[in-house]
PDB file of C-alpha atoms in Angstrom:
ATOM      1  CA  MET G   1      11.974 -36.676  23.896  1.00  0.00           C
ATOM      2  CA  ASN G   2      14.608 -36.707  21.239  1.00  0.00           C
ATOM      3  CA  LYS G   3      13.462 -39.868  19.649  1.00  0.00           C
ATOM      4  CA  ALA G   4      10.139 -37.939  19.146  1.00  0.00           C
ATOM      5  CA  LEU G   5      11.751 -35.126  17.518  1.00  0.00           C
ATOM      6  CA  ARG G   6      13.545 -37.448  15.165  1.00  0.00           C
ATOM      7  CA  ASN G   7      10.285 -38.692  13.888  1.00  0.00           C
ATOM      8  CA  PRO G   8       9.025 -36.551  10.430  1.00  0.00           C
ATOM      9  CA  LEU G   9       5.685 -36.775  11.335  1.00  0.00           C
ATOM     10  CA  ILE G  10       5.626 -34.955  14.611  1.00  0.00           C
ATOM     11  CA  TYR G  11       6.993 -32.104  12.476  1.00  0.00           C
ATOM     12  CA  MET G  12       3.905 -32.606   9.802  1.00  0.00           C
ATOM     13  CA  LEU G  13       1.604 -32.271  12.913  1.00  0.00           C
ATOM     14  CA  PHE G  14       2.671 -28.853  13.860  1.00  0.00           C
ATOM     15  CA  ILE G  15       2.809 -27.598  10.211  1.00  0.00           C
ATOM     16  CA  LEU G  16      -0.300 -29.062   8.940  1.00  0.00           C
ATOM     17  CA  PRO G  17      -2.859 -26.618  10.537  1.00  0.00           C
ATOM     18  CA  ALA G  18      -1.049 -23.643   9.104  1.00  0.00           C
ATOM     19  CA  PHE G  19      -0.629 -25.501   5.656  1.00  0.00           C
ATOM     20  CA  ILE G  20      -4.449 -26.445   5.755  1.00  0.00           C
ATOM     21  CA  LEU G  21      -4.749 -22.852   6.070  1.00  0.00           C
ATOM     22  CA  PHE G  22      -2.395 -21.418   3.536  1.00  0.00           C
ATOM     23  CA  VAL G  23      -4.217 -23.870   1.052  1.00  0.00           C
ATOM     24  CA  ALA G  24      -7.953 -22.944   2.043  1.00  0.00           C
ATOM     25  CA  PHE G  25      -7.178 -19.135   2.385  1.00  0.00           C
ATOM     26  CA  PHE G  26      -4.666 -18.638  -0.423  1.00  0.00           C
ATOM     27  CA  ILE G  27      -4.212 -21.323  -2.863  1.00  0.00           C
ATOM     28  CA  TYR G  28      -7.821 -22.384  -3.226  1.00  0.00           C
ATOM     29  CA  PRO G  29      -8.709 -18.692  -3.972  1.00  0.00           C
ATOM     30  CA  ILE G  30      -5.988 -18.505  -6.557  1.00  0.00           C
ATOM     31  CA  VAL G  31      -7.023 -21.553  -8.197  1.00  0.00           C
ATOM     32  CA  THR G  32     -10.700 -20.545  -7.912  1.00  0.00           C
ATOM     33  CA  ALA G  33     -10.130 -17.170  -9.656  1.00  0.00           C
ATOM     34  CA  VAL G  34      -7.982 -18.384 -12.146  1.00  0.00           C
ATOM     35  CA  ASN G  35     -10.501 -20.719 -13.435  1.00  0.00           C
ATOM     36  CA  ASN G  36     -13.480 -18.786 -12.927  1.00  0.00           C
ATOM     37  CA  SER G  37     -11.315 -16.057 -15.352  1.00  0.00           C
ATOM     38  CA  LEU G  38     -11.660 -18.375 -18.060  1.00  0.00           C
ATOM     39  CA  THR G  39     -15.654 -18.237 -18.408  1.00  0.00           C
ATOM     40  CA  SER G  40     -18.390 -15.883 -19.297  1.00  0.00           C
ATOM     41  CA  TRP G  41     -19.853 -16.907 -16.009  1.00  0.00           C
ATOM     42  CA  ASN G  42     -22.404 -14.057 -13.992  1.00  0.00           C
ATOM     43  CA  GLY G  43     -21.714 -15.019 -10.798  1.00  0.00           C
ATOM     44  CA  ILE G  44     -25.115 -16.395 -10.271  1.00  0.00           C
ATOM     45  CA  SER G  45     -25.886 -19.067 -12.170  1.00  0.00           C
ATOM     46  CA  LYS G  46     -24.858 -22.831 -11.876  1.00  0.00           C
ATOM     47  CA  THR G  47     -23.538 -22.879 -15.379  1.00  0.00           C
ATOM     48  CA  MET G  48     -20.321 -21.887 -16.868  1.00  0.00           C
ATOM     49  CA  THR G  49     -19.089 -21.163 -20.063  1.00  0.00           C
ATOM     50  CA  TYR G  50     -15.261 -21.717 -20.577  1.00  0.00           C
ATOM     51  CA  ILE G  51     -14.269 -18.935 -23.058  1.00  0.00           C
ATOM     52  CA  GLY G  52     -10.154 -19.488 -22.979  1.00  0.00           C
ATOM     53  CA  MET G  53      -8.361 -15.992 -22.620  1.00  0.00           C
ATOM     54  CA  ASP G  54     -10.990 -14.096 -24.237  1.00  0.00           C
ATOM     55  CA  ASN G  55     -11.551 -11.992 -20.702  1.00  0.00           C
ATOM     56  CA  TYR G  56      -7.739 -11.008 -20.609  1.00  0.00           C
ATOM     57  CA  ALA G  57      -7.693 -10.148 -24.472  1.00  0.00           C
ATOM     58  CA  THR G  58     -10.484  -7.759 -23.870  1.00  0.00           C
ATOM     59  CA  ALA G  59      -9.188  -6.276 -20.393  1.00  0.00           C
ATOM     60  CA  VAL G  60      -5.792  -5.252 -22.438  1.00  0.00           C
ATOM     61  CA  GLN G  61      -7.407  -4.084 -25.445  1.00  0.00           C
ATOM     62  CA  ASP G  62      -9.570  -1.671 -23.261  1.00  0.00           C
ATOM     63  CA  LYS G  63      -8.385   1.657 -22.792  1.00  0.00           C
ATOM     64  CA  ILE G  64      -9.980   2.475 -19.482  1.00  0.00           C
ATOM     65  CA  PHE G  65      -7.897  -0.451 -18.025  1.00  0.00           C
ATOM     66  CA  TRP G  66      -4.806   0.938 -18.711  1.00  0.00           C
ATOM     67  CA  TYR G  67      -5.788   4.230 -17.262  1.00  0.00           C
ATOM     68  CA  SER G  68      -6.543   2.234 -14.434  1.00  0.00           C
ATOM     69  CA  ALA G  69      -3.214   0.904 -13.995  1.00  0.00           C
ATOM     70  CA  ARG G  70      -1.631   4.454 -14.846  1.00  0.00           C
ATOM     71  CA  ASN G  71      -3.211   5.179 -11.625  1.00  0.00           C
ATOM     72  CA  ASN G  72      -1.490   2.966  -9.748  1.00  0.00           C
ATOM     73  CA  VAL G  73       1.699   3.268 -10.769  1.00  0.00           C
ATOM     74  CA  TYR G  74       0.878   6.776  -9.464  1.00  0.00           C
ATOM     75  CA  PHE G  75       0.109   5.324  -6.157  1.00  0.00           C
ATOM     76  CA  ILE G  76       3.115   3.482  -6.389  1.00  0.00           C
ATOM     77  CA  LEU G  77       5.189   6.079  -7.627  1.00  0.00           C
ATOM     78  CA  PHE G  78       3.560   8.817  -4.701  1.00  0.00           C
ATOM     79  CA  SER G  79       4.536   6.465  -2.008  1.00  0.00           C
ATOM     80  CA  CYS G  80       8.103   5.604  -2.998  1.00  0.00           C
ATOM     81  CA  LEU G  81       9.360   9.042  -3.867  1.00  0.00           C
ATOM     82  CA  ILE G  82       7.077  11.294  -1.594  1.00  0.00           C
ATOM     83  CA  GLN G  83       5.581   9.277   0.904  1.00  0.00           C
ATOM     84  CA  VAL G  84       8.583   7.180   1.999  1.00  0.00           C
ATOM     85  CA  PRO G  85      10.979  10.205   2.337  1.00  0.00           C
ATOM     86  CA  ALA G  86       8.830  11.963   4.570  1.00  0.00           C
ATOM     87  CA  ILE G  87       8.352   8.843   6.562  1.00  0.00           C
ATOM     88  CA  VAL G  88      11.945   8.813   7.062  1.00  0.00           C
ATOM     89  CA  PHE G  89      12.220  12.223   7.848  1.00  0.00           C
ATOM     90  CA  PHE G  90       9.728  12.256  10.655  1.00  0.00           C
ATOM     91  CA  SER G  91      10.573   9.262  12.032  1.00  0.00           C
ATOM     92  CA  LEU G  92      14.499  10.881  12.753  1.00  0.00           C
ATOM     93  CA  LEU G  93      12.602  14.054  14.470  1.00  0.00           C
ATOM     94  CA  ILE G  94      10.574  11.875  16.866  1.00  0.00           C
ATOM     95  CA  ALA G  95      13.504   9.666  17.364  1.00  0.00           C
ATOM     96  CA  ASN G  96      15.281  12.548  18.370  1.00  0.00           C
ATOM     97  CA  VAL G  97      12.564  14.315  20.646  1.00  0.00           C
ATOM     98  CA  ARG G  98      13.290  14.165  24.168  1.00  0.00           C
ATOM     99  CA  ARG G  99      10.016  14.529  25.399  1.00  0.00           C
ATOM    100  CA  LEU G 100       6.273  13.475  24.944  1.00  0.00           C
ATOM    101  CA  LYS G 101       7.810  10.901  22.359  1.00  0.00           C
ATOM    102  CA  ASP G 102       4.952   8.415  23.096  1.00  0.00           C
ATOM    103  CA  LEU G 103       2.328  10.921  22.671  1.00  0.00           C
ATOM    104  CA  TYR G 104       3.787  11.905  19.430  1.00  0.00           C
ATOM    105  CA  LYS G 105       3.708   7.961  18.560  1.00  0.00           C
ATOM    106  CA  THR G 106       0.345   7.838  19.435  1.00  0.00           C
ATOM    107  CA  ALA G 107      -1.037  10.635  17.644  1.00  0.00           C
ATOM    108  CA  ILE G 108       0.688   9.940  14.464  1.00  0.00           C
ATOM    109  CA  PHE G 109      -0.325   6.034  14.288  1.00  0.00           C
ATOM    110  CA  LEU G 110      -4.218   6.995  14.900  1.00  0.00           C
ATOM    111  CA  PRO G 111      -5.239   7.524  11.476  1.00  0.00           C
ATOM    112  CA  SER G 112      -4.388   4.158  10.428  1.00  0.00           C
ATOM    113  CA  ILE G 113      -6.487   2.013  12.947  1.00  0.00           C
ATOM    114  CA  MET G 114      -9.583   4.679  11.947  1.00  0.00           C
ATOM    115  CA  SER G 115     -12.078   2.869   9.629  1.00  0.00           C
ATOM    116  CA  THR G 116     -11.314   4.057   5.374  1.00  0.00           C
ATOM    117  CA  ALA G 117     -14.728   4.920   4.942  1.00  0.00           C
ATOM    118  CA  VAL G 118     -14.355   7.853   8.163  1.00  0.00           C
ATOM    119  CA  ILE G 119     -11.202   8.891   6.602  1.00  0.00           C
ATOM    120  CA  GLY G 120     -12.556   9.258   3.132  1.00  0.00           C
ATOM    121  CA  ILE G 121     -15.531  11.133   4.617  1.00  0.00           C
ATOM    122  CA  LEU G 122     -13.259  13.434   7.007  1.00  0.00           C
ATOM    123  CA  TRP G 123     -11.481  14.545   4.152  1.00  0.00           C
ATOM    124  CA  GLY G 124     -14.376  14.882   2.019  1.00  0.00           C
ATOM    125  CA  PHE G 125     -15.288  17.562   4.092  1.00  0.00           C
ATOM    126  CA  ILE G 126     -11.527  19.090   4.177  1.00  0.00           C
ATOM    127  CA  TYR G 127     -11.611  19.174   0.416  1.00  0.00           C
ATOM    128  CA  ASN G 128     -15.566  20.697   0.325  1.00  0.00           C
ATOM    129  CA  PRO G 129     -15.126  23.349  -2.254  1.00  0.00           C
ATOM    130  CA  ASP G 130     -17.560  25.727  -0.362  1.00  0.00           C
ATOM    131  CA  PHE G 131     -16.380  25.564   3.208  1.00  0.00           C
ATOM    132  CA  GLY G 132     -13.180  22.803   3.288  1.00  0.00           C
ATOM    133  CA  LEU G 133     -10.408  23.537   5.352  1.00  0.00           C
ATOM    134  CA  MET G 134      -8.150  22.988   2.443  1.00  0.00           C
ATOM    135  CA  ASN G 135      -9.906  25.876   0.414  1.00  0.00           C
ATOM    136  CA  GLU G 136     -10.003  28.622   3.598  1.00  0.00           C
ATOM    137  CA  PHE G 137      -6.437  27.978   3.693  1.00  0.00           C
ATOM    138  CA  LEU G 138      -5.903  28.584   0.499  1.00  0.00           C
ATOM    139  CA  GLY G 139      -8.231  31.738   0.264  1.00  0.00           C
ATOM    140  CA  LEU G 140      -5.634  33.202   2.966  1.00  0.00           C
ATOM    141  CA  PHE G 141      -3.017  33.759   0.133  1.00  0.00           C
ATOM    142  CA  GLY G 142      -5.911  34.728  -2.900  1.00  0.00           C
ATOM    143  CA  ILE G 143      -6.148  31.537  -4.414  1.00  0.00           C
ATOM    144  CA  GLU G 144      -9.492  30.854  -5.857  1.00  0.00           C
ATOM    145  CA  PRO G 145     -11.499  27.777  -4.573  1.00  0.00           C
ATOM    146  CA  VAL G 146     -10.523  24.528  -6.280  1.00  0.00           C
ATOM    147  CA  TYR G 147     -12.904  21.672  -6.970  1.00  0.00           C
ATOM    148  CA  TRP G 148     -10.473  18.932  -5.340  1.00  0.00           C
ATOM    149  CA  LEU G 149     -12.892  15.772  -5.767  1.00  0.00           C
ATOM    150  CA  SER G 150     -14.566  16.909  -9.226  1.00  0.00           C
ATOM    151  CA  ASP G 151     -11.834  18.216 -11.036  1.00  0.00           C
ATOM    152  CA  LYS G 152      -9.997  15.641 -13.042  1.00  0.00           C
ATOM    153  CA  ASN G 153      -6.842  17.910 -12.551  1.00  0.00           C
ATOM    154  CA  TRP G 154      -6.710  17.385  -9.184  1.00  0.00           C
ATOM    155  CA  ALA G 155      -9.166  14.470  -7.774  1.00  0.00           C
ATOM    156  CA  MET G 156      -6.425  11.769  -8.164  1.00  0.00           C
ATOM    157  CA  ILE G 157      -3.751  14.041  -5.969  1.00  0.00           C
ATOM    158  CA  ALA G 158      -6.603  14.733  -3.299  1.00  0.00           C
ATOM    159  CA  ILE G 159      -6.678  10.879  -3.152  1.00  0.00           C
ATOM    160  CA  LEU G 160      -3.020  10.450  -3.257  1.00  0.00           C
ATOM    161  CA  ILE G 161      -2.579  12.724  -0.114  1.00  0.00           C
ATOM    162  CA  THR G 162      -5.570  11.396   1.770  1.00  0.00           C
ATOM    163  CA  ASN G 163      -4.308   7.571   1.169  1.00  0.00           C
ATOM    164  CA  ALA G 164      -0.527   9.064   2.437  1.00  0.00           C
ATOM    165  CA  TRP G 165      -2.217  10.786   5.738  1.00  0.00           C
ATOM    166  CA  GLN G 166      -3.943   7.422   6.637  1.00  0.00           C
ATOM    167  CA  TRP G 167      -0.990   5.030   6.127  1.00  0.00           C
ATOM    168  CA  THR G 168       2.193   7.376   6.980  1.00  0.00           C
ATOM    169  CA  GLY G 169       1.604   7.046  10.720  1.00  0.00           C
ATOM    170  CA  PHE G 170       1.575   2.779  10.876  1.00  0.00           C
ATOM    171  CA  TYR G 171       5.189   2.856   8.473  1.00  0.00           C
ATOM    172  CA  ILE G 172       6.536   5.625  10.702  1.00  0.00           C
ATOM    173  CA  VAL G 173       6.193   3.467  13.869  1.00  0.00           C
ATOM    174  CA  MET G 174       7.792   0.522  12.122  1.00  0.00           C
ATOM    175  CA  VAL G 175      10.791   2.872  10.872  1.00  0.00           C
ATOM    176  CA  LEU G 176      11.052   4.398  14.535  1.00  0.00           C
ATOM    177  CA  ALA G 177      11.062   0.620  16.155  1.00  0.00           C
ATOM    178  CA  ALA G 178      14.403   0.186  13.897  1.00  0.00           C
ATOM    179  CA  ILE G 179      15.954   3.644  14.916  1.00  0.00           C
ATOM    180  CA  LEU G 180      15.637   3.340  18.345  1.00  0.00           C
ATOM    181  CA  SER G 181      16.840  -0.468  18.370  1.00  0.00           C
ATOM    182  CA  ILE G 182      20.220   0.790  17.038  1.00  0.00           C
ATOM    183  CA  PRO G 183      22.825   1.292  20.005  1.00  0.00           C
ATOM    184  CA  LYS G 184      23.054   4.844  21.371  1.00  0.00           C
ATOM    185  CA  GLU G 185      26.747   4.099  21.829  1.00  0.00           C
ATOM    186  CA  LEU G 186      27.344   4.460  18.099  1.00  0.00           C
ATOM    187  CA  ASP G 187      25.634   8.020  17.932  1.00  0.00           C
ATOM    188  CA  GLU G 188      27.348   9.189  20.767  1.00  0.00           C
ATOM    189  CA  ALA G 189      30.644   7.584  19.710  1.00  0.00           C
ATOM    190  CA  ALA G 190      29.893  10.043  15.998  1.00  0.00           C
ATOM    191  CA  ALA G 191      29.286  12.975  18.445  1.00  0.00           C
ATOM    192  CA  ILE G 192      32.603  13.298  20.404  1.00  0.00           C
ATOM    193  CA  ASP G 193      33.848  12.742  17.132  1.00  0.00           C
ATOM    194  CA  GLY G 194      32.566  15.941  16.045  1.00  0.00           C
ATOM    195  CA  ALA G 195      29.651  14.375  13.722  1.00  0.00           C
ATOM    196  CA  THR G 196      26.728  17.240  13.375  1.00  0.00           C
ATOM    197  CA  GLY G 197      23.002  15.771  13.823  1.00  0.00           C
ATOM    198  CA  VAL G 198      22.770  15.719  10.104  1.00  0.00           C
ATOM    199  CA  GLN G 199      25.724  13.912   9.504  1.00  0.00           C
ATOM    200  CA  ARG G 200      25.011  11.022  12.223  1.00  0.00           C
ATOM    201  CA  ALA G 201      21.349  10.988  10.380  1.00  0.00           C
ATOM    202  CA  THR G 202      22.784  10.381   6.953  1.00  0.00           C
ATOM    203  CA  LYS G 203      26.018   7.998   7.803  1.00  0.00           C
ATOM    204  CA  ILE G 204      25.072   6.049  10.577  1.00  0.00           C
ATOM    205  CA  THR G 205      21.274   5.794  11.074  1.00  0.00           C
ATOM    206  CA  LEU G 206      20.004   5.598   7.554  1.00  0.00           C
ATOM    207  CA  PRO G 207      22.766   3.228   6.542  1.00  0.00           C
ATOM    208  CA  LEU G 208      21.527   0.841   9.492  1.00  0.00           C
ATOM    209  CA  ILE G 209      17.878   1.088   8.969  1.00  0.00           C
ATOM    210  CA  MET G 210      17.910   0.776   5.200  1.00  0.00           C
ATOM    211  CA  PRO G 211      16.761  -3.062   5.570  1.00  0.00           C
ATOM    212  CA  ILE G 212      13.147  -1.674   6.962  1.00  0.00           C
ATOM    213  CA  ILE G 213      13.160   0.874   4.548  1.00  0.00           C
ATOM    214  CA  SER G 214      13.048  -1.681   2.071  1.00  0.00           C
ATOM    215  CA  VAL G 215      10.317  -3.338   3.767  1.00  0.00           C
ATOM    216  CA  VAL G 216       8.313  -0.413   4.032  1.00  0.00           C
ATOM    217  CA  VAL G 217       8.608   0.261  -0.078  1.00  0.00           C
ATOM    218  CA  MET G 218       7.498  -3.615  -0.289  1.00  0.00           C
ATOM    219  CA  LEU G 219       4.622  -2.556   1.562  1.00  0.00           C
ATOM    220  CA  SER G 220       3.726   0.369  -0.112  1.00  0.00           C
ATOM    221  CA  ILE G 221       3.821  -1.229  -3.483  1.00  0.00           C
ATOM    222  CA  ALA G 222       1.642  -4.096  -2.430  1.00  0.00           C
ATOM    223  CA  GLY G 223      -1.009  -1.459  -0.730  1.00  0.00           C
ATOM    224  CA  ALA G 224      -0.718   0.897  -4.062  1.00  0.00           C
ATOM    225  CA  MET G 225      -1.826  -2.043  -6.196  1.00  0.00           C
ATOM    226  CA  LYS G 226      -4.706  -2.938  -4.273  1.00  0.00           C
ATOM    227  CA  ALA G 227      -6.175   0.232  -3.369  1.00  0.00           C
ATOM    228  CA  ALA G 228      -9.708   0.410  -3.814  1.00  0.00           C
ATOM    229  CA  ASP G 229     -11.854   1.403  -0.764  1.00  0.00           C
ATOM    230  CA  ILE G 230     -10.183   5.093  -0.430  1.00  0.00           C
ATOM    231  CA  VAL G 231     -11.302   5.710  -3.970  1.00  0.00           C
ATOM    232  CA  LEU G 232     -14.462   4.041  -3.616  1.00  0.00           C
ATOM    233  CA  VAL G 233     -15.605   6.211  -0.703  1.00  0.00           C
ATOM    234  CA  MET G 234     -14.170   9.559  -2.029  1.00  0.00           C
ATOM    235  CA  THR G 235     -14.834   9.565  -5.657  1.00  0.00           C
ATOM    236  CA  LYS G 236     -15.863   6.087  -6.820  1.00  0.00           C
ATOM    237  CA  GLY G 237     -13.369   6.389  -9.557  1.00  0.00           C
ATOM    238  CA  GLY G 238     -14.769   9.818 -11.118  1.00  0.00           C
ATOM    239  CA  PRO G 239     -14.707  12.158 -12.288  1.00  0.00           C
ATOM    240  CA  ALA G 240     -15.124  10.742 -15.597  1.00  0.00           C
ATOM    241  CA  GLY G 241     -13.263   7.394 -14.465  1.00  0.00           C
ATOM    242  CA  ALA G 242      -9.752  10.057 -13.739  1.00  0.00           C
ATOM    243  CA  THR G 243      -9.227   8.283 -10.442  1.00  0.00           C
ATOM    244  CA  ASP G 244     -10.344   4.817 -11.229  1.00  0.00           C
ATOM    245  CA  VAL G 245      -7.666   1.933 -10.355  1.00  0.00           C
ATOM    246  CA  MET G 246      -7.284  -1.899 -11.393  1.00  0.00           C
ATOM    247  CA  ALA G 247      -9.690  -2.764  -8.172  1.00  0.00           C
ATOM    248  CA  THR G 248     -12.202  -0.358  -8.523  1.00  0.00           C
ATOM    249  CA  TYR G 249     -12.056  -1.663 -12.342  1.00  0.00           C
ATOM    250  CA  MET G 250     -12.448  -4.807 -11.339  1.00  0.00           C
ATOM    251  CA  ILE G 251     -15.527  -4.170  -8.459  1.00  0.00           C
ATOM    252  CA  ARG G 252     -17.273  -2.395 -11.298  1.00  0.00           C
ATOM    253  CA  TYR G 253     -17.590  -5.139 -13.678  1.00  0.00           C
ATOM    254  CA  ALA G 254     -17.357  -8.082 -11.392  1.00  0.00           C
ATOM    255  CA  ILE G 255     -20.248  -6.830  -8.836  1.00  0.00           C
ATOM    256  CA  THR G 256     -22.044  -3.997 -10.466  1.00  0.00           C
ATOM    257  CA  SER G 257     -22.286  -5.429 -13.890  1.00  0.00           C
ATOM    258  CA  PHE G 258     -22.521  -9.369 -12.926  1.00  0.00           C
ATOM    259  CA  LYS G 259     -19.399 -10.003 -15.319  1.00  0.00           C
ATOM    260  CA  HIS G 260     -17.944 -12.316 -12.569  1.00  0.00           C
ATOM    261  CA  GLY G 261     -15.524 -13.870 -15.115  1.00  0.00           C
ATOM    262  CA  PHE G 262     -14.282 -10.789 -16.528  1.00  0.00           C
ATOM    263  CA  GLY G 263     -13.819  -9.381 -12.981  1.00  0.00           C
ATOM    264  CA  ASN G 264     -11.641 -12.572 -11.599  1.00  0.00           C
ATOM    265  CA  ALA G 265      -9.568 -12.000 -14.818  1.00  0.00           C
ATOM    266  CA  ILE G 266      -8.920  -8.450 -13.810  1.00  0.00           C
ATOM    267  CA  ALA G 267      -8.039  -9.925 -10.474  1.00  0.00           C
ATOM    268  CA  VAL G 268      -5.502 -12.143 -11.915  1.00  0.00           C
ATOM    269  CA  LEU G 269      -3.934  -9.417 -13.816  1.00  0.00           C
ATOM    270  CA  ILE G 270      -3.524  -7.382 -10.566  1.00  0.00           C
ATOM    271  CA  PHE G 271      -1.953 -10.352  -9.053  1.00  0.00           C
ATOM    272  CA  LEU G 272       0.182 -11.024 -11.952  1.00  0.00           C
ATOM    273  CA  PHE G 273       1.351  -7.438 -11.934  1.00  0.00           C
ATOM    274  CA  THR G 274       2.303  -7.126  -8.192  1.00  0.00           C
ATOM    275  CA  ILE G 275       4.255 -10.322  -8.395  1.00  0.00           C
ATOM    276  CA  ILE G 276       6.224  -8.647 -11.533  1.00  0.00           C
ATOM    277  CA  ILE G 277       6.725  -5.504  -9.528  1.00  0.00           C
ATOM    278  CA  THR G 278       7.670  -6.589  -6.658  1.00  0.00           C
ATOM    279  CA  VAL G 279      10.128  -9.429  -8.340  1.00  0.00           C
ATOM    280  CA  LEU G 280      11.938  -6.500 -10.073  1.00  0.00           C
ATOM    281  CA  TYR G 281      12.319  -4.405  -6.899  1.00  0.00           C
ATOM    282  CA  GLN G 282      13.647  -7.275  -5.128  1.00  0.00           C
ATOM    283  CA  PHE G 283      16.217  -8.279  -7.398  1.00  0.00           C
ATOM    284  CA  LEU G 284      17.073  -4.489  -8.626  1.00  0.00           C
ATOM    285  CA  ILE G 285      17.232  -2.907  -5.379  1.00  0.00           C
ATOM    286  CA  ALA G 286      16.184  -4.637  -2.444  1.00  0.00           C
ATOM    287  CA  ARG G 287      19.200  -7.381  -2.946  1.00  0.00           C
ATOM    288  CA  ARG G 288      21.589  -4.626  -2.582  1.00  0.00           C
ATOM    289  CA  THR G 289      20.502  -3.839   0.773  1.00  0.00           C
ATOM    290  CA  GLU G 290      22.902  -5.177   3.119  1.00  0.00           C
ATOM    291  CA  ARG G 291      21.581  -7.023   6.222  1.00  0.00           C
ATOM    292  CA  ILE G 292      23.837  -4.690   8.886  1.00  0.00           C
ATOM    293  CA  GLU G 293      24.852  -6.384  12.183  1.00  0.00           C
ATOM    294  CA  TYR G 294      25.757  -4.118  15.330  1.00  0.00           C
TER     295      TYR G 294
END
C-alpha cells in the first residue's frame, strides 16, 4: 500500500477527474470567450471575422457601458457598507437568542432558496405605486406615493434593497456558524470580568469572526459583479438604462442584438474587473485579517 502511494500516477488518477471538469467548465469557456471577443460573430453563422480589439475599443468608448459599470459599483458599495454590517448585527442578535433560534435561522434563510424571478415579482407588488405595501406604509406618515421602479432616482435603490433582502439570510447563516463555533468559555470569562454585551461583541466576537466576514465581503463583491437576473426581472435595465449593469448590457448585445462577439468582449471585461477588484481587496484589506486560533 505504501509503495503504491509513492507512485505519482496514483495521485494523477485522483486529480484527473477534477482537472478535466475544471478545464471543461472554466478554462475552455474563458478561452472561447476571449477568442469570440476578437470577432464580429453574430452567434449563428459558421464564419467568424476577426477584428482584433475593436469590440473592446467600442465598449470603453460607450457611455452606457460606463453607466452600467457605475451601477455595479453601487451594488458593491451597498453590499459592503450597508448589507455586511446588517449581516453582522443580525447574526449577533440571533446568536444570543435563547428560544426558537432554529426557527429564526430557517426564516431568515428562506429568501436565499427562492427563485430570483419569484423574488422580483413579489417585490414588484411591494413597490407597486397604487397598492404596494411600501407606499401604503409611507402613506401612514403623509408621504406621497413613490414610483419605485419607474423613477430613475429610486429604481436602483429599490433593486439594491431587493437583492440584499434575498441574500442577507444566506450570509447570516455563514456568520452565525462562525459565532457559534467560538468557545463559550471566552464569553463567560469576559462576563465574569464585568464586560458588557456590547464590549464582548466588539472586543471578542468580532475579531474572532473577521476571517468569515472577509469571505462574506468577497462573495458580495463577486455577486455584485455578476448581478443580472434581479435587474432583468424587475426593470429590464430601465427606466432609460438607470438600472443597467454590465451583465444586462452584455445580454442585450449578445442575445437580443445578435452581437455575439461584442457580448463576449463585455463578458471578458466583467471577468477582468472582478479579478482586479478582488485582488485589490485581498492585498489591501483581507491580508490584514489575521487567522485566529482558539
